């Protein structure tokens, strides 16, 4: 894309830019800091810049609390602090802008009380395009005293006078321009049904699975889980048979399978973004996928969750009408017909990177056999 712009193939480059945003958003998020940095190095990458800023406006810590904040280009910083929907307290925006400006002037002493007129002038010059976007009149009185006053020499005398007067008398008329307050969104918890969304997993489990799907280093909180879990199948309601699985889940995508192992505290499962397709008759085949995984969740006496990502993508899933959901070529996680019957589910380690059951459960043939007392399949989608 950058080379296309270099050779003035602007139409091609723009199409590549749109393609990245529309079809590779997951990849862009995984490399967000780098993408944000590159997009603002080329003024033509307007679509990527907007895409990045839309995310930062909602989750400002991605940039403002990152190690790369001080290397942020000036126009990138201005493009953020000028937004009405930047989800930050105004006093924190002010503080970070001041810190960014000081970092651009490494010769400045750390204590502004000993700064010279030239020191303040240097910082004011650095921040001349940032200062007009601060919403001074929406900073609390304490914020003005503790955070703005030490740097009052950066501001025009009339502006500082108006800020002081307005903090004392909120309804006092001033001559300075008063920018509107930021449109801070009030977080609201989703309305819950009286019944739990699952009889196998809880909200904490769902947030952890969502984090694995997005390859997050840190687990999502309950409020920040970006996915809805829509129940497609529940064993005790719809049956533990292959037929019920294919009737309700054939050709469905973005599936999370969870199961409660009979007689233990174990919760096993897997994620299939591309789904299973029912073959004709007795035929069978594998499906290729690089983003699937299986897992064991922390629960009861199970102290730690185990994540096992696919290592043989060509054998990620097995499709056969006589089975339920199957992960891997060697039955890494397999549900035969009648999943709740004695030892009718299998686990081994073949197409996925690690075992998700205790070594003591494996028999001499290399398989771990078990049955389930409940299993569910959810289809996930991004929350609106």
Short mmCIF file of C-alpha atoms in Angstrom, two decimals:
data_model
loop_
_atom_site.label_atom_id
_atom_site.label_comp_id
_atom_site.label_asym_id
_atom_site.label_seq_id
_atom_site.Cartn_x
_atom_site.Cartn_y
_atom_site.Cartn_z
CA UNK A 1 0.00 0.00 0.00
CA UNK A 2 2.78 2.43 0.92
CA UNK A 3 4.68 1.54 -2.24
CA UNK A 4 1.54 2.15 -4.28
CA UNK A 5 1.29 5.65 -2.81
CA UNK A 6 5.01 6.16 -3.50
CA UNK A 7 4.40 5.44 -7.18
CA UNK A 8 1.29 7.67 -7.18
CA UNK A 9 -1.09 4.72 -7.63
CA UNK A 10 -3.45 6.47 -5.25
CA UNK A 11 -6.60 4.62 -6.31
CA UNK A 12 -4.95 1.22 -5.81
CA UNK A 13 -3.50 2.30 -2.47
CA UNK A 14 -6.88 3.56 -1.28
CA UNK A 15 -8.51 0.24 -2.18
CA UNK A 16 -5.79 -1.61 -0.24
CA UNK A 17 -6.38 0.67 2.72
CA UNK A 18 -10.11 -0.03 2.70
CA UNK A 19 -9.48 -3.76 2.23
CA UNK A 20 -7.29 -3.85 5.35
CA UNK A 21 -9.94 -2.12 7.44
CA UNK A 22 -12.89 -4.17 6.18
CA UNK A 23 -11.34 -7.64 6.09
CA UNK A 24 -8.23 -7.60 8.30
CA UNK A 25 -9.42 -5.60 11.32
CA UNK A 26 -8.38 -8.45 13.64
CA UNK A 27 -4.81 -8.33 12.31
CA UNK A 28 -4.77 -4.53 12.56
CA UNK A 29 -5.80 -4.71 16.22
CA UNK A 30 -3.08 -7.24 16.99
CA UNK A 31 -0.49 -4.76 15.66
CA UNK A 32 -2.36 -1.62 16.68
CA UNK A 33 0.51 0.48 18.04
CA UNK A 34 2.62 -0.11 14.94
CA UNK A 35 -0.31 0.51 12.57
CA UNK A 36 -1.18 3.74 14.36
CA UNK A 37 2.42 4.92 14.13
CA UNK A 38 2.79 4.12 10.42
CA UNK A 39 -0.59 5.56 9.44
CA UNK A 40 0.39 9.00 10.74
CA UNK A 41 3.73 8.92 8.96
CA UNK A 42 1.94 9.32 5.62
CA UNK A 43 -0.67 12.06 5.36
CA UNK A 44 -2.50 10.15 2.60
CA UNK A 45 -3.51 7.25 4.89
CA UNK A 46 -6.66 9.08 5.92
CA UNK A 47 -8.87 5.98 6.27
CA UNK A 48 -6.39 4.18 8.53
CA UNK A 49 -5.84 7.32 10.57
CA UNK A 50 -9.58 7.64 11.16
CA UNK A 51 -9.89 3.92 11.97
CA UNK A 52 -7.09 4.20 14.52
CA UNK A 53 -8.44 7.40 16.07
CA UNK A 54 -11.93 5.94 16.40
CA UNK A 55 -10.44 3.17 18.53
CA UNK A 56 -8.18 5.48 20.56
CA UNK A 57 -11.06 7.86 21.23
CA UNK A 58 -12.93 4.97 22.84
CA UNK A 59 -9.89 3.34 24.46
CA UNK A 60 -7.39 6.21 24.95
CA UNK A 61 -5.05 4.16 27.15
CA UNK A 62 -3.91 2.34 24.00
CA UNK A 63 -1.91 5.45 23.10
CA UNK A 64 -1.90 7.87 26.04
CA UNK A 65 -0.66 5.21 28.50
CA UNK A 66 1.64 3.42 26.07
CA UNK A 67 5.44 3.47 26.05
CA UNK A 68 5.33 5.02 22.57
CA UNK A 69 3.25 8.04 23.61
CA UNK A 70 6.17 10.45 23.70
CA UNK A 71 7.21 9.51 20.16
CA UNK A 72 3.74 10.41 18.87
CA UNK A 73 3.82 12.86 15.97
CA UNK A 74 2.35 16.29 16.73
CA UNK A 75 -0.46 16.08 14.16
CA UNK A 76 -1.42 12.64 15.50
CA UNK A 77 -1.72 14.06 19.02
CA UNK A 78 -3.69 17.07 17.78
CA UNK A 79 -6.06 14.83 15.84
CA UNK A 80 -6.91 13.03 19.09
CA UNK A 81 -7.21 15.89 21.58
CA UNK A 82 -9.40 17.81 19.13
CA UNK A 83 -12.07 15.09 19.22
CA UNK A 84 -15.23 15.72 21.20
CA UNK A 85 -15.59 11.98 21.91
CA UNK A 86 -12.15 11.37 23.43
CA UNK A 87 -12.98 9.30 26.54
CA UNK A 88 -10.59 10.97 28.99
CA UNK A 89 -10.86 13.41 31.85
CA UNK A 90 -9.84 16.84 30.64
CA UNK A 91 -7.25 17.26 33.37
CA UNK A 92 -5.55 14.01 32.32
CA UNK A 93 -5.49 15.19 28.70
CA UNK A 94 -3.85 18.43 29.87
CA UNK A 95 -1.27 16.55 31.96
CA UNK A 96 -0.33 14.17 29.15
CA UNK A 97 -0.03 17.02 26.64
CA UNK A 98 2.29 18.89 29.02
CA UNK A 99 4.36 15.73 29.56
CA UNK A 100 4.55 15.14 25.81
CA UNK A 101 5.72 18.72 25.24
CA UNK A 102 8.37 18.50 27.96
CA UNK A 103 9.66 15.27 26.43
CA UNK A 104 10.16 17.10 23.11
CA UNK A 105 12.38 19.61 24.96
CA UNK A 106 14.89 17.41 26.82
CA UNK A 107 16.79 20.41 28.17
CA UNK A 108 13.91 21.60 30.37
CA UNK A 109 14.36 21.19 34.14
CA UNK A 110 11.89 18.80 35.77
CA UNK A 111 10.52 21.44 38.16
CA UNK A 112 8.57 24.24 36.39
CA UNK A 113 9.07 26.49 39.45
CA UNK A 114 12.68 27.09 38.37
CA UNK A 115 11.93 27.55 34.67
CA UNK A 116 13.09 30.71 32.97
CA UNK A 117 11.00 32.80 30.61
CA UNK A 118 12.86 31.10 27.74
CA UNK A 119 11.93 27.65 29.11
CA UNK A 120 8.23 28.48 29.12
CA UNK A 121 8.53 30.04 25.68
CA UNK A 122 10.16 26.88 24.29
CA UNK A 123 7.37 24.68 25.65
CA UNK A 124 4.67 27.10 24.49
CA UNK A 125 6.13 27.01 20.97
CA UNK A 126 6.15 23.20 21.02
CA UNK A 127 2.53 23.05 22.16
CA UNK A 128 1.15 25.92 20.10
CA UNK A 129 -1.06 23.58 18.03
CA UNK A 130 -2.20 21.53 21.05
CA UNK A 131 -3.14 24.17 23.61
CA UNK A 132 -6.17 25.52 21.68
CA UNK A 133 -7.86 22.08 21.93
CA UNK A 134 -7.80 21.79 25.72
CA UNK A 135 -11.25 22.29 27.31
CA UNK A 136 -9.95 24.48 30.16
CA UNK A 137 -13.40 25.53 31.33
CA UNK A 138 -14.36 21.91 31.97
CA UNK A 139 -11.51 21.20 34.39
CA UNK A 140 -12.45 21.29 38.08
CA UNK A 141 -11.22 24.06 40.37
CA UNK A 142 -8.81 21.66 42.06
CA UNK A 143 -7.56 20.56 38.66
CA UNK A 144 -6.89 24.17 37.68
CA UNK A 145 -4.99 24.88 40.89
CA UNK A 146 -2.97 21.65 40.99
CA UNK A 147 -2.32 21.05 37.30
CA UNK A 148 -2.88 24.13 35.14
CA UNK A 149 -1.64 26.95 37.39
CA UNK A 150 2.01 25.72 37.47
CA UNK A 151 2.06 26.20 33.68
CA UNK A 152 -0.08 29.35 33.46
CA UNK A 153 2.70 31.18 31.57
CA UNK A 154 1.96 28.91 28.60
CA UNK A 155 -1.46 30.55 28.26
CA UNK A 156 -2.42 33.97 27.01
CA UNK A 157 -2.99 36.37 29.91
CA UNK A 158 -6.64 36.95 29.06
CA UNK A 159 -7.32 33.19 28.84
CA UNK A 160 -5.71 32.53 32.22
CA UNK A 161 -7.73 35.40 33.74
CA UNK A 162 -10.97 33.94 32.31
CA UNK A 163 -10.09 30.45 33.58
CA UNK A 164 -9.53 31.78 37.12
CA UNK A 165 -12.70 33.86 37.11
CA UNK A 166 -14.83 31.04 35.69
CA UNK A 167 -13.52 28.56 38.27
CA UNK A 168 -14.61 30.96 41.03
CA UNK A 169 -17.91 31.99 39.40
CA UNK A 170 -19.11 29.28 36.96
CA UNK A 171 -21.76 31.50 35.34
CA UNK A 172 -19.51 34.52 34.82
CA UNK A 173 -19.31 35.82 31.24
CA UNK A 174 -15.84 35.55 29.67
CA UNK A 175 -14.36 36.70 26.38
CA UNK A 176 -12.39 33.52 25.72
CA UNK A 177 -13.80 30.78 23.51
CA UNK A 178 -15.40 28.00 25.59
CA UNK A 179 -15.14 24.67 23.81
CA UNK A 180 -17.94 22.15 24.47
CA UNK A 181 -17.33 19.39 27.04
CA UNK A 182 -16.17 15.98 25.86
CA UNK A 183 -18.98 13.54 25.16
CA UNK A 184 -18.03 11.02 27.82
CA UNK A 185 -20.00 7.80 27.49
CA UNK A 186 -21.50 6.41 30.65
CA UNK A 187 -20.69 2.67 30.82
CA UNK A 188 -23.77 0.58 31.36
CA UNK A 189 -23.98 -3.08 32.16
CA UNK A 190 -26.02 -5.13 29.69
CA UNK A 191 -29.48 -6.14 30.82
CA UNK A 192 -29.34 -9.69 32.09
CA UNK A 193 -32.02 -12.31 32.00
CA UNK A 194 -32.97 -13.84 35.32
CA UNK A 195 -31.49 -17.13 34.09
CA UNK A 196 -27.73 -17.45 33.47
CA UNK A 197 -26.70 -17.41 29.81
CA UNK A 198 -24.99 -20.77 30.28
CA UNK A 199 -25.23 -23.78 32.59
CA UNK A 200 -21.59 -24.71 31.88
CA UNK A 201 -19.57 -21.47 31.92
CA UNK A 202 -19.90 -18.10 33.65
CA UNK A 203 -19.22 -14.52 32.52
CA UNK A 204 -15.59 -14.72 33.65
CA UNK A 205 -15.05 -17.82 31.52
CA UNK A 206 -16.67 -16.06 28.54
CA UNK A 207 -14.36 -13.04 28.94
CA UNK A 208 -11.31 -15.32 29.03
CA UNK A 209 -12.41 -17.16 25.87
CA UNK A 210 -13.02 -13.81 24.16
CA UNK A 211 -9.49 -12.72 25.08
CA UNK A 212 -8.07 -15.88 23.49
CA UNK A 213 -10.10 -15.26 20.34
CA UNK A 214 -8.63 -11.75 20.03
CA UNK A 215 -5.17 -12.95 21.15
CA UNK A 216 -5.11 -10.42 23.97
CA UNK A 217 -2.21 -10.45 26.41
CA UNK A 218 -4.53 -9.42 29.26
CA UNK A 219 -7.92 -11.00 29.87
CA UNK A 220 -10.98 -8.87 29.11
CA UNK A 221 -12.95 -7.65 32.09
CA UNK A 222 -16.62 -8.58 32.39
CA UNK A 223 -17.65 -5.12 31.18
CA UNK A 224 -15.16 -4.99 28.29
CA UNK A 225 -15.91 -8.40 26.76
CA UNK A 226 -16.60 -7.37 23.13
CA UNK A 227 -18.59 -10.51 22.22
CA UNK A 228 -22.17 -11.66 22.62
CA UNK A 229 -22.60 -15.40 23.25
CA UNK A 230 -25.75 -16.65 21.49
CA UNK A 231 -26.80 -20.16 22.51
CA UNK A 232 -27.37 -22.49 19.54
CA UNK A 233 -27.52 -25.84 21.30
CA UNK A 234 -27.76 -27.24 24.83
CA UNK A 235 -27.40 -30.96 25.38
CA UNK A 236 -30.04 -31.39 28.08
CA UNK A 237 -32.57 -29.47 25.96
CA UNK A 238 -31.67 -30.49 22.40
CA UNK A 239 -30.02 -33.88 22.83
CA UNK A 240 -26.52 -35.31 22.95
CA UNK A 241 -26.63 -36.82 19.48
CA UNK A 242 -24.82 -36.16 16.23
CA UNK A 243 -28.17 -35.42 14.55
CA UNK A 244 -29.03 -32.63 17.00
CA UNK A 245 -25.57 -31.13 16.48
CA UNK A 246 -25.85 -31.10 12.67
CA UNK A 247 -29.48 -29.92 12.70
CA UNK A 248 -28.66 -26.86 14.78
CA UNK A 249 -25.04 -26.08 13.94
CA UNK A 250 -24.38 -27.16 10.34
CA UNK A 251 -22.55 -24.40 8.43
CA UNK A 252 -22.74 -22.00 11.37
CA UNK A 253 -19.53 -20.01 11.98
CA UNK A 254 -17.73 -18.44 14.97
CA UNK A 255 -18.67 -21.27 17.31
CA UNK A 256 -17.60 -21.80 20.91
CA UNK A 257 -18.13 -25.35 22.22
CA UNK A 258 -18.11 -25.94 26.00
CA UNK A 259 -18.72 -29.15 27.92
CA UNK A 260 -18.89 -30.19 31.57
CA UNK A 261 -17.05 -33.48 32.10
CA UNK A 262 -19.09 -35.98 34.06
CA UNK A 263 -17.76 -36.72 37.55
CA UNK A 264 -15.11 -33.96 37.62
CA UNK A 265 -14.81 -30.16 37.84
CA UNK A 266 -13.45 -29.98 34.30
CA UNK A 267 -14.85 -27.66 31.65
CA UNK A 268 -13.42 -28.44 28.22
CA UNK A 269 -14.14 -26.82 24.90
CA UNK A 270 -12.92 -25.24 21.70
CA UNK A 271 -13.32 -22.36 19.27
CA UNK A 272 -14.14 -22.88 15.58
CA UNK A 273 -14.35 -19.63 13.57
CA UNK A 274 -15.21 -21.31 10.24
CA UNK A 275 -17.72 -23.94 11.41
CA UNK A 276 -18.42 -27.56 10.50
CA UNK A 277 -20.08 -28.58 7.20
CA UNK A 278 -22.04 -31.82 7.16
CA UNK A 279 -20.75 -34.21 4.47
CA UNK A 280 -22.99 -36.50 2.43
CA UNK A 281 -23.52 -40.08 3.56
CA UNK A 282 -20.47 -41.71 5.12
CA UNK A 283 -17.94 -39.36 3.57
CA UNK A 284 -15.69 -37.25 5.76
CA UNK A 285 -13.01 -34.60 5.45
CA UNK A 286 -10.88 -32.07 7.36
CA UNK A 287 -11.20 -28.28 7.34
CA UNK A 288 -8.24 -25.92 7.32
CA UNK A 289 -8.08 -23.13 9.91
CA UNK A 290 -5.22 -21.24 11.56
CA UNK A 291 -7.19 -19.49 14.31
CA UNK A 292 -8.88 -22.33 16.18
CA UNK A 293 -8.04 -23.58 19.66
CA UNK A 294 -9.19 -25.97 22.37
CA UNK A 295 -9.10 -25.31 26.09
CA UNK A 296 -9.70 -26.36 29.68
CA UNK A 297 -11.14 -23.67 31.97
CA UNK A 298 -10.26 -22.87 35.56
CA UNK A 299 -13.09 -24.23 37.70
CA UNK A 300 -13.47 -25.70 41.18
CA UNK A 301 -10.37 -27.77 41.88
CA UNK A 302 -8.96 -26.92 38.44
CA UNK A 303 -6.48 -24.17 39.36
CA UNK A 304 -5.46 -22.86 35.94
CA UNK A 305 -6.99 -22.61 32.47
CA UNK A 306 -5.15 -24.28 29.59
CA UNK A 307 -5.15 -22.84 26.06
CA UNK A 308 -4.06 -25.09 23.20
CA UNK A 309 -3.87 -23.45 19.75
CA UNK A 310 -3.88 -25.37 16.49
CA UNK A 311 -0.44 -26.38 15.16
CA UNK A 312 -1.66 -28.41 12.18
CA UNK A 313 -4.11 -26.00 10.49
CA UNK A 314 -4.95 -28.41 7.66
CA UNK A 315 -6.41 -30.79 10.26
CA UNK A 316 -8.09 -28.19 12.48
CA UNK A 317 -11.58 -29.78 12.26
CA UNK A 318 -13.02 -33.14 11.22
CA UNK A 319 -16.45 -33.36 9.58
CA UNK A 320 -18.37 -36.64 9.67
CA UNK A 321 -22.14 -37.02 9.95
CA UNK A 322 -21.84 -39.78 12.57
CA UNK A 323 -19.95 -37.54 15.02
CA UNK A 324 -20.63 -34.28 16.77
CA UNK A 325 -18.00 -31.53 16.88
CA UNK A 326 -14.44 -32.84 16.38
CA UNK A 327 -11.24 -30.80 16.73
CA UNK A 328 -8.06 -32.17 15.12
CA UNK A 329 -7.02 -35.22 13.13
CA UNK A 330 -6.17 -37.39 16.09
CA UNK A 331 -9.36 -36.59 17.97
CA UNK A 332 -7.77 -33.79 19.95
CA UNK A 333 -11.31 -33.18 21.16
CA UNK A 334 -13.97 -35.50 19.76
CA UNK A 335 -17.63 -36.04 20.62
CA UNK A 336 -18.96 -39.30 19.22
CA UNK A 337 -22.67 -40.00 18.84
CA UNK A 338 -24.24 -40.02 22.32
CA UNK A 339 -21.82 -37.66 24.03
CA UNK A 340 -23.26 -38.26 27.51
CA UNK A 341 -22.73 -42.04 27.29
CA UNK A 342 -19.83 -43.63 29.14
CA UNK A 343 -16.47 -42.63 27.65
CA UNK A 344 -17.97 -41.54 24.34
CA UNK A 345 -15.81 -38.40 24.13
CA UNK A 346 -12.09 -38.51 23.33
CA UNK A 347 -9.06 -36.31 23.85
CA UNK A 348 -5.49 -36.68 22.63
CA UNK A 349 -2.68 -34.37 21.56
CA UNK A 350 -2.05 -34.30 17.82
CA UNK A 351 -3.19 -31.28 15.78
CA UNK A 352 -3.20 -28.86 18.72
CA UNK A 353 -0.17 -27.74 20.72
CA UNK A 354 -0.81 -29.24 24.15
CA UNK A 355 -2.98 -31.55 26.23
CA UNK A 356 -5.94 -30.00 28.02
CA UNK A 357 -6.57 -32.91 30.43
CA UNK A 358 -4.40 -34.26 33.23
CA UNK A 359 -1.86 -36.88 32.17
CA UNK A 360 -3.35 -39.37 34.66
CA UNK A 361 -6.56 -39.55 32.59
CA UNK A 362 -4.76 -40.95 29.52
CA UNK A 363 -4.81 -44.68 28.82
CA UNK A 364 -2.18 -46.85 27.20
CA UNK A 365 -3.44 -46.14 23.67
CA UNK A 366 -2.69 -42.41 24.12
CA UNK A 367 -6.31 -41.33 24.48
CA UNK A 368 -8.24 -39.85 27.38
CA UNK A 369 -11.88 -41.00 27.37
CA UNK A 370 -14.75 -39.26 29.16
CA UNK A 371 -18.47 -38.46 29.00
CA UNK A 372 -20.25 -35.14 29.50
CA UNK A 373 -23.15 -34.21 31.75
CA UNK A 374 -23.84 -31.04 29.75
CA UNK A 375 -22.54 -29.35 26.64
CA UNK A 376 -23.40 -26.13 24.85
CA UNK A 377 -22.52 -24.46 21.58
CA UNK A 378 -22.56 -20.68 21.26
CA UNK A 379 -22.24 -18.45 18.24
CA UNK A 380 -20.29 -15.32 19.05
CA UNK A 381 -20.64 -11.90 17.45
CA UNK A 382 -19.34 -8.42 18.18
CA UNK A 383 -21.53 -6.38 20.50
CA UNK A 384 -23.15 -3.39 18.84
#
